[in-house]
Tab-separated table of C-alpha atoms and ligand atoms in Angstrom:
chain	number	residue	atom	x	y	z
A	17	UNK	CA	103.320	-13.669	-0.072
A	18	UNK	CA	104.232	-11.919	3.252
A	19	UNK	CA	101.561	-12.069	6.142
A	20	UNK	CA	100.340	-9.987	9.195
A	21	UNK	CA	98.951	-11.112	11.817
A	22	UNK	CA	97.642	-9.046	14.617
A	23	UNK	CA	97.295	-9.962	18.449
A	24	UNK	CA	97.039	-6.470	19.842
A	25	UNK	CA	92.555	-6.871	20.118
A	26	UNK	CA	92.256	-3.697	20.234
A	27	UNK	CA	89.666	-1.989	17.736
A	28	UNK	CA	89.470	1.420	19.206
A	29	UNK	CA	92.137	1.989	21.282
A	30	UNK	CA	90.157	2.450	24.461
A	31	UNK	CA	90.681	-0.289	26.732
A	32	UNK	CA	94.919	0.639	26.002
A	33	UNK	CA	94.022	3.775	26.879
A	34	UNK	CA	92.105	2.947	29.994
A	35	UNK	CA	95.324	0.537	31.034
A	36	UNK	CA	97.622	3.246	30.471
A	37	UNK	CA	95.441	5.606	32.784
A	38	UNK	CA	95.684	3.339	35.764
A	39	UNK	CA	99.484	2.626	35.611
A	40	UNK	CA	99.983	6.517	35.185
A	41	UNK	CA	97.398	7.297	38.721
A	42	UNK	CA	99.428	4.640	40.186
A	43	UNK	CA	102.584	5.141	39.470
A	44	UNK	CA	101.534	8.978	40.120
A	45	UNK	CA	100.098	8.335	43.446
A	46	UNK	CA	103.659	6.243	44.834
A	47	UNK	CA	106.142	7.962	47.106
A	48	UNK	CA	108.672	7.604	45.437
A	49	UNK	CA	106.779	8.377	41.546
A	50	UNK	CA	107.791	6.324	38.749
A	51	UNK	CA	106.232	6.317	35.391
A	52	UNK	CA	106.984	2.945	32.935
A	53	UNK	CA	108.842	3.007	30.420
A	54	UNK	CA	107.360	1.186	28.414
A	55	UNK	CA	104.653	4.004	27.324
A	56	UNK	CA	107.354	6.187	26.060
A	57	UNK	CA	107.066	4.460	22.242
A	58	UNK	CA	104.062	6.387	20.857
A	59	UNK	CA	104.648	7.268	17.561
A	60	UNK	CA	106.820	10.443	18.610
A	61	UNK	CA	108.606	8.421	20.748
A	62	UNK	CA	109.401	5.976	18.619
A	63	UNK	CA	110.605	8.827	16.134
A	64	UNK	CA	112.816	10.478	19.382
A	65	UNK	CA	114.214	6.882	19.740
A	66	UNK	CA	115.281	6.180	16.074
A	67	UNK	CA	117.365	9.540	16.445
A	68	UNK	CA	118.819	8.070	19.949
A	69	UNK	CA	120.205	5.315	17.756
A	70	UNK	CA	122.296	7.553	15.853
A	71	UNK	CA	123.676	9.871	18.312
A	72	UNK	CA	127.518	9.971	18.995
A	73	UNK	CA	126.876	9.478	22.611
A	74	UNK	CA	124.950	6.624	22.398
A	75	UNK	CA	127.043	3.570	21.505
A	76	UNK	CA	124.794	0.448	22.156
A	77	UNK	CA	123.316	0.474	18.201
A	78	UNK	CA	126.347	1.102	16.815
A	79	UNK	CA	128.691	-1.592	19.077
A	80	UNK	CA	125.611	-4.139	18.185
A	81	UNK	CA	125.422	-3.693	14.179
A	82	UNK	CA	129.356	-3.989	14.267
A	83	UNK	CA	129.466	-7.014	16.162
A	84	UNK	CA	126.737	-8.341	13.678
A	85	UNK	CA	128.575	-7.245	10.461
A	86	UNK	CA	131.705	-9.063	12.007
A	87	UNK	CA	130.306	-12.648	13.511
A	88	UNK	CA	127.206	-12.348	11.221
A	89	UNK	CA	128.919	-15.227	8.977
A	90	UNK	CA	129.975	-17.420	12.547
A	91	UNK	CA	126.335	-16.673	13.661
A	92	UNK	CA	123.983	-17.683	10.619
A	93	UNK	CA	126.131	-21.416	10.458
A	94	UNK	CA	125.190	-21.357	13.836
A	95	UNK	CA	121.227	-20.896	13.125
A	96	UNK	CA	121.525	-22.932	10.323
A	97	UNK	CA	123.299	-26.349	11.439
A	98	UNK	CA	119.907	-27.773	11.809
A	99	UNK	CA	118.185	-27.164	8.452
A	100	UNK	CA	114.939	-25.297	7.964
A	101	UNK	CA	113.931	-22.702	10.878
A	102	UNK	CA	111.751	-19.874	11.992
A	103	UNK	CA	113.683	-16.852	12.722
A	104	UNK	CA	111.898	-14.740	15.334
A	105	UNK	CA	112.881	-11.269	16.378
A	106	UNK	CA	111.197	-9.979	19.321
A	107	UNK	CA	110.807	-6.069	19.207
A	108	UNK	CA	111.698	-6.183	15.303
A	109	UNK	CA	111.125	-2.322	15.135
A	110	UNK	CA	112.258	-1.462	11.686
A	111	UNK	CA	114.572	-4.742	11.744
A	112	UNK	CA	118.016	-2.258	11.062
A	113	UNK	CA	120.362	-4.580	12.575
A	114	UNK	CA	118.145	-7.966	11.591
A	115	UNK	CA	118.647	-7.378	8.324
A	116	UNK	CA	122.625	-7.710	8.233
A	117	UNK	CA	121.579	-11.501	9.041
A	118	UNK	CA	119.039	-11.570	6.678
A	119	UNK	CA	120.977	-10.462	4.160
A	120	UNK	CA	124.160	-13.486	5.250
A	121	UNK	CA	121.042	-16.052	5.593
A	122	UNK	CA	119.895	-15.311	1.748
A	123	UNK	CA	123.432	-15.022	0.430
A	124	UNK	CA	124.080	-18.213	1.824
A	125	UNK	CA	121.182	-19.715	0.577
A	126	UNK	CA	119.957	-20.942	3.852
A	127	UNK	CA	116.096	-22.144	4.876
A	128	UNK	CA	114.411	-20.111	7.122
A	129	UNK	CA	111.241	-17.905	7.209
A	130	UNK	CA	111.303	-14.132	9.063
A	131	UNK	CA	108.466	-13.593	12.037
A	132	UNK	CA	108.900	-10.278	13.625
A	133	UNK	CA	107.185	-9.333	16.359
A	134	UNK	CA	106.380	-5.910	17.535
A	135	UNK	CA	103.642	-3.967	19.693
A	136	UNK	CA	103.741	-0.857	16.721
A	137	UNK	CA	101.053	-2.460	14.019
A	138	UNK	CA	102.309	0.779	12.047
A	139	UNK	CA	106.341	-0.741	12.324
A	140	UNK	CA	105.211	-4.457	11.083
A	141	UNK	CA	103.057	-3.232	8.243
A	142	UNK	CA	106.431	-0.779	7.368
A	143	UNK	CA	108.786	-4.053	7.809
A	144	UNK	CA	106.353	-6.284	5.715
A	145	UNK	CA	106.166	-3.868	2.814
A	146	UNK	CA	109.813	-3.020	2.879
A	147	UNK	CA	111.213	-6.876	2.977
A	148	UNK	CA	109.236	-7.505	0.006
A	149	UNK	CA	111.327	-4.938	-1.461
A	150	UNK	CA	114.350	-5.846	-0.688
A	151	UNK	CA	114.408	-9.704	-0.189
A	152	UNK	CA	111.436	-11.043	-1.915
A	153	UNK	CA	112.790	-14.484	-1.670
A	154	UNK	CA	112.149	-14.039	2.056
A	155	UNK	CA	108.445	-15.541	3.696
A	156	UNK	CA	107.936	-12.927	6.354
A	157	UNK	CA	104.886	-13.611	9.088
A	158	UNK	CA	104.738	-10.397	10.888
A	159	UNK	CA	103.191	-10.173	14.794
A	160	UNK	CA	101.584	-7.279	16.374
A	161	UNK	CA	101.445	-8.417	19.854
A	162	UNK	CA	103.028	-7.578	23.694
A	163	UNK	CA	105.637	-9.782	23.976
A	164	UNK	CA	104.024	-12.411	26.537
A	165	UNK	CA	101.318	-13.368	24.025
A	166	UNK	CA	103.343	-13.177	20.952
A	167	UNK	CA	105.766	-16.111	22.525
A	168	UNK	CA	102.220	-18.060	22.935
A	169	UNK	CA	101.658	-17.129	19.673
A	170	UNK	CA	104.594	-18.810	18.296
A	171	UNK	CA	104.844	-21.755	20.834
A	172	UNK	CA	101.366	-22.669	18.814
A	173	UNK	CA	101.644	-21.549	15.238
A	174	UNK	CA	105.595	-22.396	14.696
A	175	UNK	CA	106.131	-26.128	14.093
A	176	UNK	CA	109.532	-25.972	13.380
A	177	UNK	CA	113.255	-25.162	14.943
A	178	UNK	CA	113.328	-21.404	15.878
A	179	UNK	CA	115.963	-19.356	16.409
A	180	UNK	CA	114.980	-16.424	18.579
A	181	UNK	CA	116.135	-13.290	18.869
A	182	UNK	CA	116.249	-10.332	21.875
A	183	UNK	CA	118.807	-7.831	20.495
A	184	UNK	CA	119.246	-3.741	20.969
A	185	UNK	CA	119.576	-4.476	25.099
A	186	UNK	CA	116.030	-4.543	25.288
A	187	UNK	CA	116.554	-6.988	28.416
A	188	UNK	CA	117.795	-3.922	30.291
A	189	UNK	CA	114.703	-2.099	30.320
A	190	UNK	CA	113.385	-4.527	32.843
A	191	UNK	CA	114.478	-4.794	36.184
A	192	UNK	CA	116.539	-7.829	37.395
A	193	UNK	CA	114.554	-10.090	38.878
A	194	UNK	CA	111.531	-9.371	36.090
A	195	UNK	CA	113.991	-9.808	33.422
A	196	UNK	CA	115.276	-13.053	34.396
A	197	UNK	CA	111.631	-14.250	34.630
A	198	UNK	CA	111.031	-12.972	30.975
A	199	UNK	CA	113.876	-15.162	29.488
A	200	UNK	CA	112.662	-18.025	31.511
A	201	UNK	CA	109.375	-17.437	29.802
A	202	UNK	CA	110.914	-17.032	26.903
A	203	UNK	CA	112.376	-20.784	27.320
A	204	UNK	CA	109.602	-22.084	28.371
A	205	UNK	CA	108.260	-21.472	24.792
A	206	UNK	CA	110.793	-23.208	22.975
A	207	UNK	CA	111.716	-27.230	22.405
A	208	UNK	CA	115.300	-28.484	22.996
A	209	UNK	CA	117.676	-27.729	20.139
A	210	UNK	CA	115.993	-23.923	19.423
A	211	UNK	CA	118.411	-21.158	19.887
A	212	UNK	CA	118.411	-18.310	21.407
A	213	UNK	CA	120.470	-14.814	20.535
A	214	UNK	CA	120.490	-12.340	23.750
A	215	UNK	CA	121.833	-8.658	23.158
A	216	UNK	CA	123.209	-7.224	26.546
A	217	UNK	CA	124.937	-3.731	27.220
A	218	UNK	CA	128.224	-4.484	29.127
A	219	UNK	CA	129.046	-2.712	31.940
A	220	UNK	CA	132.008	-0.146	31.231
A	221	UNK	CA	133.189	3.201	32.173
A	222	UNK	CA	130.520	5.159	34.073
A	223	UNK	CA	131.314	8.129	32.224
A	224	UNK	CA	130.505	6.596	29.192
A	225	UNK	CA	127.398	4.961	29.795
A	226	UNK	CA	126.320	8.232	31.378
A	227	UNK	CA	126.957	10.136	28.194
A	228	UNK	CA	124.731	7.994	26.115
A	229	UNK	CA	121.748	8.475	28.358
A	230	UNK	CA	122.590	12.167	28.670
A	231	UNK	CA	123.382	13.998	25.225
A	232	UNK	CA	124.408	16.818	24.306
A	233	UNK	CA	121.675	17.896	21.682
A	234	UNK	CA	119.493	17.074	24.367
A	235	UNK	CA	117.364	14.084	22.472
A	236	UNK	CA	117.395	11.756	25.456
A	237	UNK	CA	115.668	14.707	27.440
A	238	UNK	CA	113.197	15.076	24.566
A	239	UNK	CA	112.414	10.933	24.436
A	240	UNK	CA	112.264	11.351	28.897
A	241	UNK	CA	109.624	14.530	28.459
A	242	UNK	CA	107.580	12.754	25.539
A	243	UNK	CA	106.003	10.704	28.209
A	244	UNK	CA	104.455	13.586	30.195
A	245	UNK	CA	103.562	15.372	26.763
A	246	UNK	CA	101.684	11.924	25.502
A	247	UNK	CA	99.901	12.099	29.437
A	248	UNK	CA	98.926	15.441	28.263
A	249	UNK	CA	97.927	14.352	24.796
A	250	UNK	CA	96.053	10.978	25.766
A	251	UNK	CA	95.108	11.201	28.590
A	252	UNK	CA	93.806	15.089	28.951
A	253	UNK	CA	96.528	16.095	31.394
A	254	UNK	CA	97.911	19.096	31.942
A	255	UNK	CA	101.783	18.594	32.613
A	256	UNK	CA	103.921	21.971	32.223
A	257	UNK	CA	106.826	20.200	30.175
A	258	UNK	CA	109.274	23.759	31.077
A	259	UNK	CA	108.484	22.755	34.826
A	260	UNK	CA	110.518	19.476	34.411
A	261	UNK	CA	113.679	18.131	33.404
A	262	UNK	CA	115.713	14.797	32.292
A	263	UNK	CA	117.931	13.846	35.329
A	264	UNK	CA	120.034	10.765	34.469
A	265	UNK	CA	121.922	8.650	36.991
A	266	UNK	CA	124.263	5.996	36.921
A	267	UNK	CA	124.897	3.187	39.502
A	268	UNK	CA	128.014	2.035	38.832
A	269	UNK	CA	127.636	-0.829	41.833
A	270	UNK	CA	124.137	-1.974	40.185
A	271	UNK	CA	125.197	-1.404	36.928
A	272	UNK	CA	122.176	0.328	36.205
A	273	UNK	CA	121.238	3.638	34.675
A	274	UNK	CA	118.290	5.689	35.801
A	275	UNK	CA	116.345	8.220	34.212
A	276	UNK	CA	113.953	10.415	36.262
A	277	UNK	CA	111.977	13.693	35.504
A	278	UNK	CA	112.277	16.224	38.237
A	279	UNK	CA	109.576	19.032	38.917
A	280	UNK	CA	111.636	22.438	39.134
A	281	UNK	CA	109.156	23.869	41.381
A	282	UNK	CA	106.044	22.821	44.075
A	283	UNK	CA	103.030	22.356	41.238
A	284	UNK	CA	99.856	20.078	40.567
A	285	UNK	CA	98.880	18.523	37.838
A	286	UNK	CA	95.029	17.060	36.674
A	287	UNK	CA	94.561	14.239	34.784
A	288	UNK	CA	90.884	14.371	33.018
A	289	UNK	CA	91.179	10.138	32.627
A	290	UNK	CA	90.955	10.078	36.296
A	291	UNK	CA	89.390	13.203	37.245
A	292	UNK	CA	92.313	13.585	39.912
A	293	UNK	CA	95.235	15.705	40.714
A	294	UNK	CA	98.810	14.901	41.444
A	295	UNK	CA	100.623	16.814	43.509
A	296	UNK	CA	104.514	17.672	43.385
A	297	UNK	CA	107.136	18.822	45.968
A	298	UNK	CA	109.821	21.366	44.407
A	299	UNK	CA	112.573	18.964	43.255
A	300	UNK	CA	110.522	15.884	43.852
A	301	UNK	CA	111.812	13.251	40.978
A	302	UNK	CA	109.227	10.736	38.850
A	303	UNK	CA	111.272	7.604	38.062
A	304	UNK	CA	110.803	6.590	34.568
A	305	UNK	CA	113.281	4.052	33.092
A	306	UNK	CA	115.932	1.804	34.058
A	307	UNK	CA	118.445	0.350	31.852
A	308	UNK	CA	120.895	-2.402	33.592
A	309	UNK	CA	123.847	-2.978	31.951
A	310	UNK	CA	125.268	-7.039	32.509
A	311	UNK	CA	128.722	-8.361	33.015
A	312	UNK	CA	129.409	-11.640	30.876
A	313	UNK	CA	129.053	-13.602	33.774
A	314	UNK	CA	125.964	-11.990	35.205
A	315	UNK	CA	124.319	-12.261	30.938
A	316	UNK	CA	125.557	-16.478	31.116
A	317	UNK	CA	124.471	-16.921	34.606
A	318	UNK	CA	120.562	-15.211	33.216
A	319	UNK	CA	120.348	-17.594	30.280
A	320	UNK	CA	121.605	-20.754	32.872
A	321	UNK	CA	118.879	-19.789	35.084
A	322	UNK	CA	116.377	-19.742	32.792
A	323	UNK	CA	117.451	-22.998	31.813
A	324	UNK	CA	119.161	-22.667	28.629
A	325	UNK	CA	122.976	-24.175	27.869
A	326	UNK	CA	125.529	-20.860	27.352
A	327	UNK	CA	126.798	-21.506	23.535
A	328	UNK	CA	129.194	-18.798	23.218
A	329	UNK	CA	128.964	-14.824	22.961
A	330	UNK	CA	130.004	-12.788	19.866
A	331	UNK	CA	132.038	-9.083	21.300
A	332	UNK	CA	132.256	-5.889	19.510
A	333	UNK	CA	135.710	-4.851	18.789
A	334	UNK	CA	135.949	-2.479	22.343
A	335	UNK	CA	133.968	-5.620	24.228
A	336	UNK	CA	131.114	-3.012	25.350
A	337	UNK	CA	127.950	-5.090	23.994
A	338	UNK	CA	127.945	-8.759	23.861
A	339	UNK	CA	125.369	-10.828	21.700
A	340	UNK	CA	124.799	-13.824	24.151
A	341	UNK	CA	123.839	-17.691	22.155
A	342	UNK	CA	122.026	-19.598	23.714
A	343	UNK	CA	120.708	-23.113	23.292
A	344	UNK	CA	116.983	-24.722	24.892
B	5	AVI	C1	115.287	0.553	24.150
B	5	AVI	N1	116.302	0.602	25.237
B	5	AVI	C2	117.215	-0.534	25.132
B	5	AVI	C3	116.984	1.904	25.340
B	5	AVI	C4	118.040	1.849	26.457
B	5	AVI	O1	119.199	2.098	26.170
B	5	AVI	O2	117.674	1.535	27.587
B	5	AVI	C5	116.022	3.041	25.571
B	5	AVI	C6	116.697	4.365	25.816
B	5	AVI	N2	116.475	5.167	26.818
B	5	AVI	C7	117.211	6.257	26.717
B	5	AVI	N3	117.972	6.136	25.677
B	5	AVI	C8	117.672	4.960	25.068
């Protein structure tokens, strides 16, 4: 029967909340502002983000399931040449484009167990409950945990081959240098002979990667305000949302897309968490995500760095999203 195990140590929420609070005054308190991105998957968020994934604009979900539903077969003899392994999926969320491998590992018959990992405790129970449903046959050990002690997790409590995977461009949410650290770490964690699977955006028109971070129904604005609206909500602030708006920009020399929030007007917000106020300049801009898109070369050279050996990298039909192999 499936297990969950949970790593977050938090029983009331209040020492997340008091983290949260200090990166907000911070990143409040900068010239220039930025705000991470990593607070905007609170339950709404999460919700604004599972509607992302099906927008027409926004092609990375849909390029990645397609290039799993067409090298899925390639990729699970890949995993599998070994015998028996752990299959780990870091930021399983509700496991939508996992589950086109689980489905080729069971039909195949092959020997693995399922460990996702996830911050959202309310995702992992959902994914638990839901794979005994549909695959039964499958041992799932779900994690709650940040992503740092979730790989120490696993480095101690997995004793065989894994097979680890960072899909949905997740890498680009961290800047360069921070994300080439993270896959070292993620290495570091592993023993010779475990793969690795590494999902990277491509870079590609401008135009269209602009598009997908600025829709026309206006969701990506909603997801970009959700943050200040949580602030609000968690941390007794008092952010007009109709004062700002979703700006997004693209680089096409960095190959990276940014996403600030810009106050329409000179204004001052108060934060009861910190008992301060924040002041804003008309048309002053909060930073609050980056997402860097890779070339090929730039996604091998990464996973070299980090010192893993480049096994090959499965395209989607248009070559916009590349799932990288690699092998510790
Ligand atoms: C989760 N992450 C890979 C998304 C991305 O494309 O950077 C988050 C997102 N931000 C705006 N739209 C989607």
């Amino acid at each position: 029967t499936n297990t969950l195990i949970d790593l977050s140590q938090k029983t009331d929420g209040s020492q997340d909340r008091a983290a949260f609070a200090k990166d907000v005054a911070e990143g409040l308190s900068q010239r220039p502002k930025k705000l991470s991105s990593r607070y905007f998957y609170d339950a709404n968020g999460s919700r604004l983000f599972q509607q992302i994934m099906s927008l027409p604009e926004y092609y990375l979900t849909r390029a990645e399931y397609s290039l799993l539903q067409q090298h899925r077969a390639a990729m699970v003899e890949a995993f599998a040449a070994g015998g028996f392994f752990h299959l780990v999926d870091l930021g399983a969320g509700d496991a939508m484009k996992t589950k086109l491998l689980l489905g080729e590992l069971t039909k195949k018959g092959k020997d693995f167990d399922y460990v996702p990992l996830d911050i959202s405790g309310a995702a992992m129970r959902e994914l638990s409950r839901d794979l005994q449903q549909t695959y039964p046959e499958i041992y799932v050990q779900a994690v709650v945990a940040e992503y740092i002690t979730g790989l120490q997790w696993l480095g101690q409590h997995l004793p065989k081959r894994k097979v680890v995977l960072f899909l949905g461009s997740n890498i680009g949410n961290f800047e360069r240098q921070e994300g080439q650290k993270f896959i070292r770490q993620i290495r570091q964690h592993l023993q010779p002979g475990d793969l690795f699977l590494l999902g990277v955006d491509l870079t590609k028109d401008p135009a269209t990667i602009l598009a997908a971070y600025n829709d026309a129904s206006g969701v990506t604005a909603a997801f970009n305000l959700n943050l200040l609206e949580r602030i609000n909500r968690e941390l007794g602030g008092n952010f007009d949302l109709d004062a700002f708006s979703h700006f997004p920009l693209y680089d096409p020399q960095e190959g990276v897309m940014h996403s600030f929030l810009v106050s329409e007007r000179e204004q001052e917000v108060y934060l009861e968490a910190t008992q301060a106020r924040y002041t804003f300049a008309a048309w002053e801009a909060i930073h609050t995500e980056s997402s860097h898109k890779y070339t090929l070369q730039q996604a091998t050279d990464m996973g070299r760095t980090a010192g893993f050996e480049f096994v090959t990298s499965y395209l989607d039909e248009k070559g916009g999203f590349a799932d990288m192999l690699f092998k510790a």
